[in-house]
mmCIF file with all atom_site columns, N, CA and C in Angstrom:
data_model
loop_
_atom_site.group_PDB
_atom_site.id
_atom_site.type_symbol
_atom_site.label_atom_id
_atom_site.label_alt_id
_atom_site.label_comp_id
_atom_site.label_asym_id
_atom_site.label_entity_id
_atom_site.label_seq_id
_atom_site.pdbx_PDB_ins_code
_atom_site.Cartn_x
_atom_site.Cartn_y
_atom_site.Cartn_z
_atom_site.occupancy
_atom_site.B_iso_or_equiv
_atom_site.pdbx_formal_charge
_atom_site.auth_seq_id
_atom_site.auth_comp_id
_atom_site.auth_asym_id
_atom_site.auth_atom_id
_atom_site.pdbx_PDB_model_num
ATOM 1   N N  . UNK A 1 1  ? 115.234 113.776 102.394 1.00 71.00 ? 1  UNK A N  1
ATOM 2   C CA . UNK A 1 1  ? 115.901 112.974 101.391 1.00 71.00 ? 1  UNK A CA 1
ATOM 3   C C  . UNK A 1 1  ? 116.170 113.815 100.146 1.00 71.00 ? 1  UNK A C  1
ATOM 4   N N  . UNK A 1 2  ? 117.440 113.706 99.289  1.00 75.00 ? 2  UNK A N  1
ATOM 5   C CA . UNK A 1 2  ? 117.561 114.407 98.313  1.00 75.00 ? 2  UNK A CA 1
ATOM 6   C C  . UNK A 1 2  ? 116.661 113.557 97.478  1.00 75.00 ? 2  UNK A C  1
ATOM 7   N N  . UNK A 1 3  ? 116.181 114.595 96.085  1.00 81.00 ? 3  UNK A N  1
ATOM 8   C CA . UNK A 1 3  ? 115.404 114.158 95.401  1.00 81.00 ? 3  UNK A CA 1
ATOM 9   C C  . UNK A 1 3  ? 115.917 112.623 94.526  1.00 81.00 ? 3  UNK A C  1
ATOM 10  N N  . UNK A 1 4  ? 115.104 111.961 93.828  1.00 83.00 ? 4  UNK A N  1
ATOM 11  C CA . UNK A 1 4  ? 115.430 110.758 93.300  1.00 83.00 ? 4  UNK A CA 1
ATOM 12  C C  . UNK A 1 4  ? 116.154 110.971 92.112  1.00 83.00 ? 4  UNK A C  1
ATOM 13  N N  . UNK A 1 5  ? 117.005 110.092 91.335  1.00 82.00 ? 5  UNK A N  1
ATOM 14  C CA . UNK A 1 5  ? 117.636 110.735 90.165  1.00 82.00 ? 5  UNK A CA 1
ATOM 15  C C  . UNK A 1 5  ? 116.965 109.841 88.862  1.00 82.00 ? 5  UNK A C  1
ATOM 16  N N  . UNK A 1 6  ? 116.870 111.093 88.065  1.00 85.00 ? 6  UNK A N  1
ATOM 17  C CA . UNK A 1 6  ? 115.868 110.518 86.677  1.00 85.00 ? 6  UNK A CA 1
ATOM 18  C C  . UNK A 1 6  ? 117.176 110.285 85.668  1.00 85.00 ? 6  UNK A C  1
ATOM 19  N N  . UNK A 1 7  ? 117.897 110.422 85.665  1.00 88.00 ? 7  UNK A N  1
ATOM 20  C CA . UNK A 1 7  ? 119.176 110.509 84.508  1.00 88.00 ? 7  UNK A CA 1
ATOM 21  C C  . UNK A 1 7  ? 120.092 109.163 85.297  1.00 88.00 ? 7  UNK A C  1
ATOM 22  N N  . UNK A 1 8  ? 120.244 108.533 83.938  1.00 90.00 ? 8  UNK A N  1
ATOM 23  C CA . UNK A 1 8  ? 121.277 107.374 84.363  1.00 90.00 ? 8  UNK A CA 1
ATOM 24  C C  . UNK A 1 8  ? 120.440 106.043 84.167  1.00 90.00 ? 8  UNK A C  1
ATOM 25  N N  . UNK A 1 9  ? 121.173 104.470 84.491  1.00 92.00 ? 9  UNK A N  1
ATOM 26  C CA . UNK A 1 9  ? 120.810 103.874 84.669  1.00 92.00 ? 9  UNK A CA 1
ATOM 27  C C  . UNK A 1 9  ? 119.762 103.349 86.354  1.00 92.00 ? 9  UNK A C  1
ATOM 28  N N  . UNK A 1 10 ? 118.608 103.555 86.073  1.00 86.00 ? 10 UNK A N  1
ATOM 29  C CA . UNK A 1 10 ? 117.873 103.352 87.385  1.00 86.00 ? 10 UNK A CA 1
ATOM 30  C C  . UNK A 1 10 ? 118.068 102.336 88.263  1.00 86.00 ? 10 UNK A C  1
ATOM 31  N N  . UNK A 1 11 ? 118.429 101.433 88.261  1.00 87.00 ? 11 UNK A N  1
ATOM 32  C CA . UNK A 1 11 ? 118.556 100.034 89.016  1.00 87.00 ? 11 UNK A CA 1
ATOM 33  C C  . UNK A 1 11 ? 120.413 100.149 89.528  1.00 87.00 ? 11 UNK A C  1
ATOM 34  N N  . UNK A 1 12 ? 120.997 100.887 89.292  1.00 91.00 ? 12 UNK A N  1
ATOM 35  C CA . UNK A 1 12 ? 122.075 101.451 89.602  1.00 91.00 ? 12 UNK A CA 1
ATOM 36  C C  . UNK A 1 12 ? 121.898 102.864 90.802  1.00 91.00 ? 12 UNK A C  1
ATOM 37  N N  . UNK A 1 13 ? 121.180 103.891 89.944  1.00 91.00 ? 13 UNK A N  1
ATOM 38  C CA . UNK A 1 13 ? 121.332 105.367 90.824  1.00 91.00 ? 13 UNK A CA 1
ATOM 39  C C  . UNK A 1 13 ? 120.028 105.057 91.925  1.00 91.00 ? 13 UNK A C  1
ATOM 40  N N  . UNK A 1 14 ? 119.339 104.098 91.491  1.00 91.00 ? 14 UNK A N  1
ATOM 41  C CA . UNK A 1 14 ? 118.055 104.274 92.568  1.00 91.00 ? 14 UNK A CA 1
ATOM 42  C C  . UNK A 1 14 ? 118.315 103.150 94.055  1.00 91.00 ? 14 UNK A C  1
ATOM 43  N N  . UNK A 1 15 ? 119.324 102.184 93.706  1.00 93.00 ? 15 UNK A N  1
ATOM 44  C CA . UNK A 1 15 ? 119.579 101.063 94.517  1.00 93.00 ? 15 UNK A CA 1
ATOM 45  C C  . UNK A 1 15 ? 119.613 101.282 95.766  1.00 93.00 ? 15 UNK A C  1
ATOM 46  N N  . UNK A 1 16 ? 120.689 102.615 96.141  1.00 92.00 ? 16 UNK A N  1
ATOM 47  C CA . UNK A 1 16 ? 120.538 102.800 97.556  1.00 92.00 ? 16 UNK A CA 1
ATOM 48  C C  . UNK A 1 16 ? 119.120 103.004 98.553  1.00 92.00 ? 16 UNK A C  1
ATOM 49  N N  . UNK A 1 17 ? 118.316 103.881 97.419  1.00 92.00 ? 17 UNK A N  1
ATOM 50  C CA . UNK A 1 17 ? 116.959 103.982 97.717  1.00 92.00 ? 17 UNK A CA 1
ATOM 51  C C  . UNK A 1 17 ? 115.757 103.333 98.100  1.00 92.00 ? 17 UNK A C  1
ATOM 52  N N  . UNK A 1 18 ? 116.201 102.676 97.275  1.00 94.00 ? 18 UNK A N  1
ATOM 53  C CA . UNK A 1 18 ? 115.796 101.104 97.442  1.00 94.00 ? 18 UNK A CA 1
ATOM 54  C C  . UNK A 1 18 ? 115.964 100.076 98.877  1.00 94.00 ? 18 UNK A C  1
ATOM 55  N N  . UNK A 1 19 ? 117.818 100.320 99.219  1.00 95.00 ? 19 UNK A N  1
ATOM 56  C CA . UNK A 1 19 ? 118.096 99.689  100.189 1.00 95.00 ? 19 UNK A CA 1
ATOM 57  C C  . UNK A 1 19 ? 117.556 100.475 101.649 1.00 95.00 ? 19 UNK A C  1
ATOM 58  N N  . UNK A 1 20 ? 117.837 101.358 101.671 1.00 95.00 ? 20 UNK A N  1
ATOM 59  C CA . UNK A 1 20 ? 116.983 102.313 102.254 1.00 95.00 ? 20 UNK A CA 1
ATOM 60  C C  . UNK A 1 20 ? 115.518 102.076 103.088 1.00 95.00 ? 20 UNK A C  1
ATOM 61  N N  . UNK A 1 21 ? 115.064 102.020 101.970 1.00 95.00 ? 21 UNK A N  1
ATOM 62  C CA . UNK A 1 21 ? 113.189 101.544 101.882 1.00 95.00 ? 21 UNK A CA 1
ATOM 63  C C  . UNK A 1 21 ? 112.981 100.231 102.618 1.00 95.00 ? 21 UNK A C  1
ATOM 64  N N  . UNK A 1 22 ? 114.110 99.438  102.298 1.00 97.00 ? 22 UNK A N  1
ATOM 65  C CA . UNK A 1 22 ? 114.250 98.020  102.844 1.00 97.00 ? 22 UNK A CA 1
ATOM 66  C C  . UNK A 1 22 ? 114.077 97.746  103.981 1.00 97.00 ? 22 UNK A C  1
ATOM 67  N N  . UNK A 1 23 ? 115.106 98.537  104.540 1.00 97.00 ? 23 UNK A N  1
ATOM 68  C CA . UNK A 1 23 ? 115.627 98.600  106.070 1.00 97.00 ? 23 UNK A CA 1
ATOM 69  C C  . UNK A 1 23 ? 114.562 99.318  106.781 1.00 97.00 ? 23 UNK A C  1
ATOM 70  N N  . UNK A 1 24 ? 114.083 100.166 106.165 1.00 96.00 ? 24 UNK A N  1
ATOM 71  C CA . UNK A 1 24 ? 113.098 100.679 106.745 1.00 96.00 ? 24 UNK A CA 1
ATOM 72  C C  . UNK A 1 24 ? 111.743 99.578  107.228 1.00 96.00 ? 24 UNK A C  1
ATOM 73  N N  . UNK A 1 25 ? 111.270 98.854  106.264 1.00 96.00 ? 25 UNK A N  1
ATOM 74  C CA . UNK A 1 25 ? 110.073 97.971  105.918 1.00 96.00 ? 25 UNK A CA 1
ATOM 75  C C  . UNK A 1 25 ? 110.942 97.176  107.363 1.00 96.00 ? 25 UNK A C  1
ATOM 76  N N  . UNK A 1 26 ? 112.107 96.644  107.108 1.00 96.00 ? 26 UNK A N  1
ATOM 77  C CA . UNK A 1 26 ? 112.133 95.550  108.310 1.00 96.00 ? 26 UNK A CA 1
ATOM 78  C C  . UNK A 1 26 ? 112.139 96.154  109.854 1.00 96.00 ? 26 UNK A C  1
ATOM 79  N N  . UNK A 1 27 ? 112.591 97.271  110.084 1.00 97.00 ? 27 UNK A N  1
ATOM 80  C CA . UNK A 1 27 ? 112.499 97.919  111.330 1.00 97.00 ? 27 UNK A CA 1
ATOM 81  C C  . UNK A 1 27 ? 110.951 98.279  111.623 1.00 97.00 ? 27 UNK A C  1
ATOM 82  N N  . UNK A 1 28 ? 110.407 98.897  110.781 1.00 96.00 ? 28 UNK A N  1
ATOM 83  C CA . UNK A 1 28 ? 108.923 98.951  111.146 1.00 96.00 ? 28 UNK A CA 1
ATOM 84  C C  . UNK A 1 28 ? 108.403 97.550  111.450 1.00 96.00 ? 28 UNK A C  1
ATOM 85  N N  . UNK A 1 29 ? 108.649 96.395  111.156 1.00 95.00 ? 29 UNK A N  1
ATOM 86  C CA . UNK A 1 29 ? 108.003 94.887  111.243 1.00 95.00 ? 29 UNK A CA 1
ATOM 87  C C  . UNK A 1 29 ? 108.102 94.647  112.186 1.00 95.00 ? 29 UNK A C  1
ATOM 88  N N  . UNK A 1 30 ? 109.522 94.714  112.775 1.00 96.00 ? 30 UNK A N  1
ATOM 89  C CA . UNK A 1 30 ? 110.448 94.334  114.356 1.00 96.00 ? 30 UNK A CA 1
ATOM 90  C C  . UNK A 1 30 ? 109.561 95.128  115.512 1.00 96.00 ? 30 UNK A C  1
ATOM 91  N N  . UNK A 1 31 ? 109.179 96.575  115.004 1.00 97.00 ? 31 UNK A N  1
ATOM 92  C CA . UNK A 1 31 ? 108.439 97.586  115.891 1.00 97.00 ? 31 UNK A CA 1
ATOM 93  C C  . UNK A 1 31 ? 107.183 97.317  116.284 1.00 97.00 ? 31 UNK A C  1
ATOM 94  N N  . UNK A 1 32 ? 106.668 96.716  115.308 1.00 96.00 ? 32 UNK A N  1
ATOM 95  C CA . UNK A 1 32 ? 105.417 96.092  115.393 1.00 96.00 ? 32 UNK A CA 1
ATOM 96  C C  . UNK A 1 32 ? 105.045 95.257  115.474 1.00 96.00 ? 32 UNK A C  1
ATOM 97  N N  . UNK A 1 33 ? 105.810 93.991  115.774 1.00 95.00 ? 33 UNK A N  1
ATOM 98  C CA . UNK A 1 33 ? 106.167 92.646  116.613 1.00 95.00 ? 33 UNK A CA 1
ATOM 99  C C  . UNK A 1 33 ? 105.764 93.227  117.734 1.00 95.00 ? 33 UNK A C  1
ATOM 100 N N  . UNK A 1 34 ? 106.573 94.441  118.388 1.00 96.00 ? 34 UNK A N  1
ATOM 101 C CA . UNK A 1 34 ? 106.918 94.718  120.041 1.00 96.00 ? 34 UNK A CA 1
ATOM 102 C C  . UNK A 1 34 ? 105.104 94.905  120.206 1.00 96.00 ? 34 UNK A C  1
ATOM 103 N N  . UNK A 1 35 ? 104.390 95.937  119.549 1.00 97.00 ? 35 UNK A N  1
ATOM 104 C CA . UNK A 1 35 ? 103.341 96.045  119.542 1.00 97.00 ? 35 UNK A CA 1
ATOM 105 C C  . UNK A 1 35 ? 101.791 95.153  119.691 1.00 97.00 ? 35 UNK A C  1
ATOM 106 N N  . UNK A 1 36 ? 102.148 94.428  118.575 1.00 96.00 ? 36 UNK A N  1
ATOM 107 C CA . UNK A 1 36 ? 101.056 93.968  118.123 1.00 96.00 ? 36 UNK A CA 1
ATOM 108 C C  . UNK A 1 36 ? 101.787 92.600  117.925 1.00 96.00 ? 36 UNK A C  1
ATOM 109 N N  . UNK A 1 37 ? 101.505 91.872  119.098 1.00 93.00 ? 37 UNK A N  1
ATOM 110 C CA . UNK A 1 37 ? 102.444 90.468  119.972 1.00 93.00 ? 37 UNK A CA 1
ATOM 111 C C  . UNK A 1 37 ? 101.216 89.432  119.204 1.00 93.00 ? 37 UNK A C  1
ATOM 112 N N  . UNK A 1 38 ? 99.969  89.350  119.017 1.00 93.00 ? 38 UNK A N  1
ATOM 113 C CA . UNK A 1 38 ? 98.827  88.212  118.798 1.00 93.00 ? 38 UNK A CA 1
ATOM 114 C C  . UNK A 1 38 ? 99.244  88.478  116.754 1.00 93.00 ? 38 UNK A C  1
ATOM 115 N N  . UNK A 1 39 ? 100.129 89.623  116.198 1.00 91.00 ? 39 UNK A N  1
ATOM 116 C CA . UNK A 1 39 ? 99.293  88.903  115.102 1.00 91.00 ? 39 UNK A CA 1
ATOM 117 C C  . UNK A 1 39 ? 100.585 88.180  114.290 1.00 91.00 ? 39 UNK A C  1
ATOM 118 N N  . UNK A 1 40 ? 100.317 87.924  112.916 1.00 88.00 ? 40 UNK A N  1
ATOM 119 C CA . UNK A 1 40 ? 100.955 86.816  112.732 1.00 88.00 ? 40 UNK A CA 1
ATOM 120 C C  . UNK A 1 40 ? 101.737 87.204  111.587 1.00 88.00 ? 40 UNK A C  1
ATOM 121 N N  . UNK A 1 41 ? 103.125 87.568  111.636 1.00 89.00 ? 41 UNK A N  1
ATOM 122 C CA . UNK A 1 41 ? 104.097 88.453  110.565 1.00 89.00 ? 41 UNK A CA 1
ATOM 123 C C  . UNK A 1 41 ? 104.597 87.622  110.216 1.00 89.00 ? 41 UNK A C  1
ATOM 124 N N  . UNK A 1 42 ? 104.168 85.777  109.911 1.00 86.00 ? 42 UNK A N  1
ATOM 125 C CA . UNK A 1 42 ? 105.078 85.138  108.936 1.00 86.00 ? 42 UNK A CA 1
ATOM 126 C C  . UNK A 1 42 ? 104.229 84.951  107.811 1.00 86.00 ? 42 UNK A C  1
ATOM 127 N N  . UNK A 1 43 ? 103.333 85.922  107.550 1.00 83.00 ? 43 UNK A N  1
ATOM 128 C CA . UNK A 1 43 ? 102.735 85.480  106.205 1.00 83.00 ? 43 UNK A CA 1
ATOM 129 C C  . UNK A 1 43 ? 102.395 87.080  105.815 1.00 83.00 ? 43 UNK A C  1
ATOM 130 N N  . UNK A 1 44 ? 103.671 87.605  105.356 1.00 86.00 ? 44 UNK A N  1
ATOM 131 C CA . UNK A 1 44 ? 103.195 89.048  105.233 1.00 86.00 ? 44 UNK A CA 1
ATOM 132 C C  . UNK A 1 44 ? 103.043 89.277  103.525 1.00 86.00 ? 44 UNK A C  1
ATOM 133 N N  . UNK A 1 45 ? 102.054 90.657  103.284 1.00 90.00 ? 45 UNK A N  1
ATOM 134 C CA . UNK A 1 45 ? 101.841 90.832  102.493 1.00 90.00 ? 45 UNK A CA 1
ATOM 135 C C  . UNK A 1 45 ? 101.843 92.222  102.136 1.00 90.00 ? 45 UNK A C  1
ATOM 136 N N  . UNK A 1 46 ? 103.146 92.239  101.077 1.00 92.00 ? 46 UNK A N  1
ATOM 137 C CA . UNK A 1 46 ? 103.428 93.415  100.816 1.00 92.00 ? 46 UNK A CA 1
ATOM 138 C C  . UNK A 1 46 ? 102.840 94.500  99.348  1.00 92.00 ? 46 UNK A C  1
ATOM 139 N N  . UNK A 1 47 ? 102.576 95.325  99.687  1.00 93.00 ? 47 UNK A N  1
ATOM 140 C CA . UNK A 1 47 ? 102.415 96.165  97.913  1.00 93.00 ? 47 UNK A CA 1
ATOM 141 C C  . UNK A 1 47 ? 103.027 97.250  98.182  1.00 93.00 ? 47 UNK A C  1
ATOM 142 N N  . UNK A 1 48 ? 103.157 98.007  96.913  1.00 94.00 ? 48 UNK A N  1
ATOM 143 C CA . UNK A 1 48 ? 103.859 99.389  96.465  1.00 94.00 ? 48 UNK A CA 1
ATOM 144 C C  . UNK A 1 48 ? 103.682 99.556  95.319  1.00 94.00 ? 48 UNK A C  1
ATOM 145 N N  . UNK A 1 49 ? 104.036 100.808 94.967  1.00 94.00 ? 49 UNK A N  1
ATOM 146 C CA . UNK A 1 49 ? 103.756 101.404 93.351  1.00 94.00 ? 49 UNK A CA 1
ATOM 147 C C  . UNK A 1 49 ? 104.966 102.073 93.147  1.00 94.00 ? 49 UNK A C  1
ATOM 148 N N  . UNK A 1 50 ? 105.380 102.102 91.962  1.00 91.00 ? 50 UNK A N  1
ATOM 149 C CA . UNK A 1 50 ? 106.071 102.656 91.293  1.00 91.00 ? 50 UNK A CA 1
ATOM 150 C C  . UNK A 1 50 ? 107.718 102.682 92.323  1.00 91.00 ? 50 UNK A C  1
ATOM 151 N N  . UNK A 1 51 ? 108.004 103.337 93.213  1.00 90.00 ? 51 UNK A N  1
ATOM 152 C CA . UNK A 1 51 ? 109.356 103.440 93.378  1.00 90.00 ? 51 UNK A CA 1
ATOM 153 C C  . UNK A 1 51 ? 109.082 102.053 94.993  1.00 90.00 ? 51 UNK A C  1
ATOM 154 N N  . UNK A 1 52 ? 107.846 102.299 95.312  1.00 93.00 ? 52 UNK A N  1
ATOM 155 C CA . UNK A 1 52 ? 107.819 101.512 96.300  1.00 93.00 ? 52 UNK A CA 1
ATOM 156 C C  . UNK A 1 52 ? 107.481 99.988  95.929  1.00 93.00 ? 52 UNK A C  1
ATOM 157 N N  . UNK A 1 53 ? 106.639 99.882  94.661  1.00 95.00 ? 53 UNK A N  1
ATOM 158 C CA . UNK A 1 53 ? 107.335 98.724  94.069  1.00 95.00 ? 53 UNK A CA 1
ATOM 159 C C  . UNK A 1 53 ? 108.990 98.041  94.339  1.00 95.00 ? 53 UNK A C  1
ATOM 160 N N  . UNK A 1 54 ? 109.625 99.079  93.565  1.00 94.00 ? 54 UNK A N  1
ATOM 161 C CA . UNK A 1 54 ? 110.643 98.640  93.589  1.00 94.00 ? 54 UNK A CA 1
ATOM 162 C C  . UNK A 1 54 ? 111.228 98.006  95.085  1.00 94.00 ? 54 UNK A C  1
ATOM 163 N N  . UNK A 1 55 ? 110.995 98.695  96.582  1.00 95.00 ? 55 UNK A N  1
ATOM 164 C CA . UNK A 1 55 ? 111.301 98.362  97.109  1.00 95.00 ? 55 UNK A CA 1
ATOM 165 C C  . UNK A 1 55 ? 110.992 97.173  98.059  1.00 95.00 ? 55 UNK A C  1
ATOM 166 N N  . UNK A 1 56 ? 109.898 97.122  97.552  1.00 96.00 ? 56 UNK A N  1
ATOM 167 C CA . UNK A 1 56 ? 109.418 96.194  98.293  1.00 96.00 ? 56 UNK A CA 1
ATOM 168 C C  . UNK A 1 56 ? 109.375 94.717  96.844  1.00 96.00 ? 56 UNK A C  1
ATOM 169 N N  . UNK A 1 57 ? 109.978 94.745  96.106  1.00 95.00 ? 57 UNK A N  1
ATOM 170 C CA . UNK A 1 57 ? 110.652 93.538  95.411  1.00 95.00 ? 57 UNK A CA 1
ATOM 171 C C  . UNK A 1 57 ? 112.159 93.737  95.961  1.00 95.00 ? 57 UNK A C  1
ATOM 172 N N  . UNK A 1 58 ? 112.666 94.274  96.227  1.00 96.00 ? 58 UNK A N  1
ATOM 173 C CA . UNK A 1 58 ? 114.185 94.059  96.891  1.00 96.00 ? 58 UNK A CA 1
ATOM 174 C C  . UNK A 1 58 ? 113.988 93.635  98.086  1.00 96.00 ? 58 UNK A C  1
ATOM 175 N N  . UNK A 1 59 ? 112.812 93.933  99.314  1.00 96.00 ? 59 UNK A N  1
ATOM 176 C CA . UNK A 1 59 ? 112.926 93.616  100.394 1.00 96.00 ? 59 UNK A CA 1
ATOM 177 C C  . UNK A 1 59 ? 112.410 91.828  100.466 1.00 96.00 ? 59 UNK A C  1
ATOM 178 N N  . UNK A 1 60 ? 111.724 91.758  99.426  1.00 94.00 ? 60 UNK A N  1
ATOM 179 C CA . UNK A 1 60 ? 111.262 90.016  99.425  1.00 94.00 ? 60 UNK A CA 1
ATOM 180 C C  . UNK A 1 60 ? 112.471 89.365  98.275  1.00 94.00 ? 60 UNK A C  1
ATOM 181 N N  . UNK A 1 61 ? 113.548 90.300  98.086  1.00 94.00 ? 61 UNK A N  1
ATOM 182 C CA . UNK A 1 61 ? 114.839 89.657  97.587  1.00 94.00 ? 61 UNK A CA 1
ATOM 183 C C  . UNK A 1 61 ? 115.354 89.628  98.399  1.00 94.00 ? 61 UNK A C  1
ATOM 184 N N  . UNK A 1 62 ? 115.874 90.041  99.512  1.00 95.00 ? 62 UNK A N  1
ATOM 185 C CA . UNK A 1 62 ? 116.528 90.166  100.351 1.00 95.00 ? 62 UNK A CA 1
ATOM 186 C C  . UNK A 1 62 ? 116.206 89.017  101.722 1.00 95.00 ? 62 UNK A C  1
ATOM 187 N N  . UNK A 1 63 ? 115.044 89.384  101.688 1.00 93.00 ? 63 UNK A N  1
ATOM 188 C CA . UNK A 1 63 ? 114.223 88.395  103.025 1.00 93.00 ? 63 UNK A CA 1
ATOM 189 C C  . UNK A 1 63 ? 113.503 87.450  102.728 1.00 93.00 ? 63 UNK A C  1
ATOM 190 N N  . UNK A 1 64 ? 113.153 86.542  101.788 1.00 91.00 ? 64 UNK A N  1
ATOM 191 C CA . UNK A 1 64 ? 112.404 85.823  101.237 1.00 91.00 ? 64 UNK A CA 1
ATOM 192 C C  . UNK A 1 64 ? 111.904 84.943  101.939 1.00 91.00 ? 64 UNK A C  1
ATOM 193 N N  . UNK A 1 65 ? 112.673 84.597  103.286 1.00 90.00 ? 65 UNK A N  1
ATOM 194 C CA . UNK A 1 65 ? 111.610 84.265  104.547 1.00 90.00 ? 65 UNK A CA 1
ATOM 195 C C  . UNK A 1 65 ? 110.334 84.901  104.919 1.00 90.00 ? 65 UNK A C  1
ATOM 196 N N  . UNK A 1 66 ? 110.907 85.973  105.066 1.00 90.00 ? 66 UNK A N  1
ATOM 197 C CA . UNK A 1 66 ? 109.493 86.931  105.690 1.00 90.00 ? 66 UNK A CA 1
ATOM 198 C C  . UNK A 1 66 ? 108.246 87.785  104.851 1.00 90.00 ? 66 UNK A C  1
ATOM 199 N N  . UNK A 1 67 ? 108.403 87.280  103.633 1.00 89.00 ? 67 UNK A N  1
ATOM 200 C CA . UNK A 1 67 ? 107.561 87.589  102.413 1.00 89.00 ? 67 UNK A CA 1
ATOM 201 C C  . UNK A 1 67 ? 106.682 86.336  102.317 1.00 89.00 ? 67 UNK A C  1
ATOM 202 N N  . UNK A 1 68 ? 105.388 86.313  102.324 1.00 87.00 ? 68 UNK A N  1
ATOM 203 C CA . UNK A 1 68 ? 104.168 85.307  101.707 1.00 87.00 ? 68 UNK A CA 1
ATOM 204 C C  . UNK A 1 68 ? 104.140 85.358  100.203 1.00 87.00 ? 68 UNK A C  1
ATOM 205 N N  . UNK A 1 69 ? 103.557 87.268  100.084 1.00 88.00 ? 69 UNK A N  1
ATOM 206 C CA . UNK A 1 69 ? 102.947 87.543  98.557  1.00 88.00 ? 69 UNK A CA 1
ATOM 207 C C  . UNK A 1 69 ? 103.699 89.109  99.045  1.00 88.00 ? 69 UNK A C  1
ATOM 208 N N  . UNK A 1 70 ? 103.391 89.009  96.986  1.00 89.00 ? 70 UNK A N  1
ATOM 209 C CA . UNK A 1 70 ? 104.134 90.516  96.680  1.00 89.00 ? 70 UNK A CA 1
ATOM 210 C C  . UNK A 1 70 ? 102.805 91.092  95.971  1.00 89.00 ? 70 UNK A C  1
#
């Protein structure tokens, strides 16, 4: 990944990054459905720091079904 950009408005230059992170969080979930069939991914619970914060408040913007707690 190219590095993150510190110059500019952040919620603008970082968004894709963000979306990114997103897609990622939901493909790993789907993967681990296939896996791990007994446990129970409608009450998920997400954290992150600092940039992964961010993404994981876009991914419970985005999916607000599949988010419990942030």
């Amino acid at each position: 990944d190219a590095p993150m950009p510190t110059v500019g408005k952040p919620s603008e230059l970082r968004r894709p990054l963000w979306e990114r992170g997103a897609e990622n969080i939901s493909f790993v979930i789907e993967e681990l459905k296939k896996i791990y069939r007994k446990l129970d991914f409608k009450n998920l619970l997400l954290a992150g720091h600092s940039n992964g914060g961010d993404t994981v408040m876009l991914f419970a913007e985005k999916y607000p079904k599949r988010v419990k707690k942030i």
